[in-house]
mmCIF file of C-alpha atoms in Angstrom:
data_model
loop_
_atom_site.group_PDB
_atom_site.id
_atom_site.type_symbol
_atom_site.label_atom_id
_atom_site.label_comp_id
_atom_site.label_asym_id
_atom_site.label_seq_id
_atom_site.Cartn_x
_atom_site.Cartn_y
_atom_site.Cartn_z
ATOM 1 C CA MET A 48 50.103 100.353 230.581
ATOM 2 C CA THR A 49 50.208 96.865 232.048
ATOM 3 C CA ILE A 50 53.007 94.587 230.918
ATOM 4 C CA ASN A 51 51.845 90.997 230.550
ATOM 5 C CA THR A 52 54.719 88.768 231.661
ATOM 6 C CA ALA A 53 53.090 85.585 230.367
ATOM 7 C CA ARG A 54 53.925 84.188 226.953
ATOM 8 C CA THR A 55 50.782 84.471 224.828
ATOM 9 C CA THR A 56 49.603 84.120 221.255
ATOM 10 C CA ALA A 57 46.671 85.641 219.358
ATOM 11 C CA THR A 58 43.648 83.448 218.921
ATOM 12 C CA THR A 59 43.280 82.243 215.338
ATOM 13 C CA ASP A 60 39.677 81.321 214.706
ATOM 14 C CA GLY A 61 38.996 83.210 211.490
ATOM 15 C CA ASP A 62 40.223 85.527 208.779
ATOM 16 C CA VAL A 63 41.537 88.937 209.689
ATOM 17 C CA THR A 64 42.068 91.861 207.333
ATOM 18 C CA VAL A 65 45.260 93.795 207.982
ATOM 19 C CA PHE A 66 45.298 97.302 206.576
ATOM 20 C CA LEU A 67 48.500 99.351 206.570
ATOM 21 C CA ILE A 68 48.103 103.027 205.787
ATOM 22 C CA GLY A 69 50.267 106.063 206.140
ATOM 23 C CA MET A 70 51.553 109.275 204.754
ATOM 24 C CA ARG A 71 54.943 110.795 203.965
ATOM 25 C CA PHE A 72 55.918 114.400 204.465
ATOM 26 C CA ASN A 73 57.685 115.166 201.191
ATOM 27 C CA SER A 74 57.950 118.901 201.914
ATOM 28 C CA LEU A 75 58.452 119.376 205.642
ATOM 29 C CA TRP A 76 58.272 123.164 205.214
ATOM 30 C CA ARG A 77 54.721 122.972 203.786
ATOM 31 C CA PRO A 78 52.457 122.136 206.750
ATOM 32 C CA ASP A 79 49.718 124.007 204.912
ATOM 33 C CA ARG A 80 49.725 121.079 202.458
ATOM 34 C CA TRP A 81 50.318 118.055 204.699
ATOM 35 C CA GLY A 82 48.502 119.363 207.799
ATOM 36 C CA PRO A 83 44.985 118.674 206.499
ATOM 37 C CA VAL A 84 46.036 115.142 205.545
ATOM 38 C CA ALA A 85 47.689 114.560 208.937
ATOM 39 C CA VAL A 86 44.607 115.560 210.940
ATOM 40 C CA ALA A 87 42.212 113.429 208.886
ATOM 41 C CA MET A 88 43.410 110.028 210.157
ATOM 42 C CA PRO A 89 42.789 110.667 213.889
ATOM 43 C CA ARG A 90 39.228 111.773 213.048
ATOM 44 C CA MET A 91 38.665 108.575 211.065
ATOM 45 C CA LEU A 92 40.091 106.361 213.807
ATOM 46 C CA ASN A 93 38.067 108.115 216.528
ATOM 47 C CA HIS A 94 34.933 107.561 214.462
ATOM 48 C CA LEU A 95 35.766 103.871 214.003
ATOM 49 C CA VAL A 96 36.573 103.315 217.684
ATOM 50 C CA ARG A 97 33.206 104.833 218.634
ATOM 51 C CA ASP A 98 31.400 102.569 216.132
ATOM 52 C CA PRO A 99 32.516 98.956 216.684
ATOM 53 C CA ASP A 100 29.956 97.735 214.124
ATOM 54 C CA ALA A 101 32.079 99.418 211.433
ATOM 55 C CA GLY A 102 34.494 96.492 211.747
ATOM 56 C CA LEU A 103 37.773 97.964 213.008
ATOM 57 C CA LEU A 104 39.108 95.553 215.628
ATOM 58 C CA HIS A 105 42.205 97.506 216.702
ATOM 59 C CA HIS A 106 44.902 99.841 215.422
ATOM 60 C CA GLU A 107 48.472 100.862 216.253
ATOM 61 C CA GLN A 108 50.298 103.951 214.972
ATOM 62 C CA TRP A 109 53.879 105.149 214.536
ATOM 63 C CA PHE A 110 55.024 108.595 213.518
ATOM 64 C CA GLY A 111 58.011 109.864 211.604
ATOM 65 C CA ARG A 112 58.595 111.427 208.218
ATOM 66 C CA THR A 113 56.667 108.420 206.915
ATOM 67 C CA THR A 114 53.804 107.486 209.237
ATOM 68 C CA ILE A 115 52.130 104.115 209.555
ATOM 69 C CA SER A 116 48.855 102.956 210.998
ATOM 70 C CA VAL A 117 48.432 99.190 211.298
ATOM 71 C CA GLN A 118 44.739 98.362 211.408
ATOM 72 C CA TYR A 119 43.014 95.044 212.026
ATOM 73 C CA TRP A 120 39.547 94.674 210.469
ATOM 74 C CA ARG A 121 36.877 91.962 210.650
ATOM 75 C CA SER A 122 36.781 91.723 206.858
ATOM 76 C CA PRO A 123 37.680 93.556 203.662
ATOM 77 C CA GLU A 124 33.955 94.215 203.226
ATOM 78 C CA HIS A 125 33.925 96.212 206.488
ATOM 79 C CA LEU A 126 36.959 98.197 205.338
ATOM 80 C CA HIS A 127 35.449 98.914 201.907
ATOM 81 C CA ALA A 128 32.091 99.875 203.428
ATOM 82 C CA PHE A 129 33.785 102.434 205.666
ATOM 83 C CA ALA A 130 35.798 103.855 202.759
ATOM 84 C CA ALA A 131 32.656 104.301 200.645
ATOM 85 C CA ASP A 132 30.316 105.538 203.407
ATOM 86 C CA ALA A 133 29.329 109.139 202.643
ATOM 87 C CA ASP A 134 28.416 109.648 206.322
ATOM 88 C CA ALA A 135 31.812 108.461 207.593
ATOM 89 C CA PRO A 136 34.850 110.780 207.798
ATOM 90 C CA HIS A 137 36.734 109.257 204.854
ATOM 91 C CA LEU A 138 35.360 110.425 201.514
ATOM 92 C CA LYS A 139 35.813 114.162 202.084
ATOM 93 C CA PRO A 140 39.479 113.889 203.230
ATOM 94 C CA TRP A 141 40.159 111.549 200.306
ATOM 95 C CA ARG A 142 38.667 114.006 197.831
ATOM 96 C CA ASP A 143 40.577 116.871 199.479
ATOM 97 C CA PHE A 144 43.812 114.897 199.244
ATOM 98 C CA ARG A 145 43.246 114.200 195.564
ATOM 99 C CA LYS A 146 43.319 117.980 195.036
ATOM 100 C CA LEU A 147 46.224 118.710 197.400
ATOM 101 C CA GLY A 148 48.147 115.579 196.510
ATOM 102 C CA ARG A 149 48.768 116.634 192.923
ATOM 103 C CA GLU A 150 51.463 119.015 194.162
ATOM 104 C CA GLY A 151 53.490 116.194 195.751
ATOM 105 C CA HIS A 152 54.105 117.860 199.138
ATOM 106 C CA VAL A 153 52.556 114.875 200.880
ATOM 107 C CA GLY A 154 52.265 111.262 199.832
ATOM 108 C CA ILE A 155 49.873 108.623 201.062
ATOM 109 C CA TRP A 156 50.032 104.867 200.786
ATOM 110 C CA HIS A 157 48.141 101.786 201.881
ATOM 111 C CA GLU A 158 48.351 98.006 201.649
ATOM 112 C CA THR A 159 45.602 95.500 202.433
ATOM 113 C CA TYR A 160 46.109 91.848 203.384
ATOM 114 C CA VAL A 161 43.346 89.315 203.976
ATOM 115 C CA CYS A 162 44.856 86.659 206.214
ATOM 116 C CA PRO A 163 43.174 83.312 206.797
ATOM 117 C CA PRO A 164 43.858 81.641 210.163
ATOM 118 C CA GLU A 165 46.467 79.399 208.556
ATOM 119 C CA GLY A 166 48.288 82.496 207.330
ATOM 120 C CA TYR A 167 49.257 84.151 210.600
ATOM 121 C CA GLU A 168 50.716 83.400 213.991
ATOM 122 C CA SER A 169 52.021 85.547 216.806
ATOM 123 C CA VAL A 170 53.768 85.507 220.151
ATOM 124 C CA TYR A 171 53.975 88.168 222.863
ATOM 125 C CA VAL A 172 56.355 88.071 225.831
ATOM 126 C CA HIS A 173 56.716 90.896 228.365
ATOM 127 C CA MET A 174 54.399 93.060 226.285
ATOM 128 C CA PRO A 175 51.289 95.094 226.949
ATOM 129 C CA GLU A 176 48.283 94.147 224.868
ATOM 130 C CA PHE A 177 49.442 94.829 221.334
ATOM 131 C CA GLY A 178 48.703 94.361 217.653
ATOM 132 C CA LEU A 179 46.904 91.258 216.496
ATOM 133 C CA GLY A 180 46.732 89.966 220.075
ATOM 134 C CA LYS A 181 44.869 93.087 221.170
ATOM 135 C CA ALA A 182 42.590 92.880 218.123
ATOM 136 C CA LEU A 183 41.657 89.201 218.496
ATOM 137 C CA GLY A 184 42.499 88.357 222.103
ATOM 138 C CA THR A 185 45.242 86.063 223.329
ATOM 139 C CA VAL A 186 45.652 82.669 224.931
ATOM 140 C CA PRO A 187 48.613 81.406 226.950
ATOM 141 C CA VAL A 188 51.329 79.621 225.026
ATOM 142 C CA GLY A 189 51.352 76.086 226.350
ATOM 143 C CA PRO A 190 51.981 72.587 225.109
ATOM 144 C CA GLY A 191 51.498 72.428 221.361
ATOM 145 C CA LEU A 192 51.861 76.216 220.919
ATOM 146 C CA ALA A 193 55.479 76.748 222.013
ATOM 147 C CA THR A 194 56.944 77.464 218.562
ATOM 148 C CA ALA A 195 55.810 79.295 215.462
ATOM 149 C CA ARG A 196 55.755 75.930 213.706
ATOM 150 C CA GLN A 197 53.322 74.553 216.286
ATOM 151 C CA ARG A 198 51.130 77.658 216.302
ATOM 152 C CA LEU A 199 50.821 77.572 212.512
ATOM 153 C CA ALA A 200 50.203 73.804 212.600
ATOM 154 C CA GLN A 201 47.175 74.462 214.813
ATOM 155 C CA THR A 202 45.589 76.075 211.777
ATOM 156 C CA GLY A 203 47.056 73.842 209.108
ATOM 157 C CA ALA A 204 49.533 76.393 207.721
ATOM 158 C CA PRO A 205 52.610 75.022 206.007
ATOM 159 C CA VAL A 206 55.886 75.984 207.671
ATOM 160 C CA ASP A 207 59.276 75.282 206.110
ATOM 161 C CA ALA A 208 62.246 75.996 208.326
ATOM 162 C CA ALA A 209 65.498 74.891 206.733
ATOM 163 C CA ASP A 210 67.488 75.544 209.893
ATOM 164 C CA GLY A 211 65.125 73.923 212.398
ATOM 165 C CA GLU A 212 62.283 75.278 214.517
ATOM 166 C CA ILE A 213 60.988 78.807 213.986
ATOM 167 C CA ARG A 214 60.449 80.444 217.366
#
């Protein structure tokens, strides 16, 4: 993993759909109930990585009792099309979960955000490619992009910082 020592920011030339999804192990002693749910997400992500036309730009994952996958999509339409595609590996695990999930041994959750360019900004310092920057690409932070206020101003987003510059 290469650490980029430059200070960079994600490019902001269009909307991005951010999809957060995860699961929670409510009954750690019941892997027979949460195991099928846990193995479904890697299959879905592998499918999406192999099919860039599906619209997934990038994803990051963290694991614990409550897991999280942060996904960056081209549009909500791409996300919805994948979810409804009978040939994609989503509908069957969802239907299986609806049967298993009634018992409460495992929980799932998701949140979807459609972010216009004026609604997001980012900065990366001493980081490998990561998150939104990996999804959209990055540019060096230079004059006019040094602070969060300036990066948001590039896209016309309002920024209100009562205690001065947001960095």
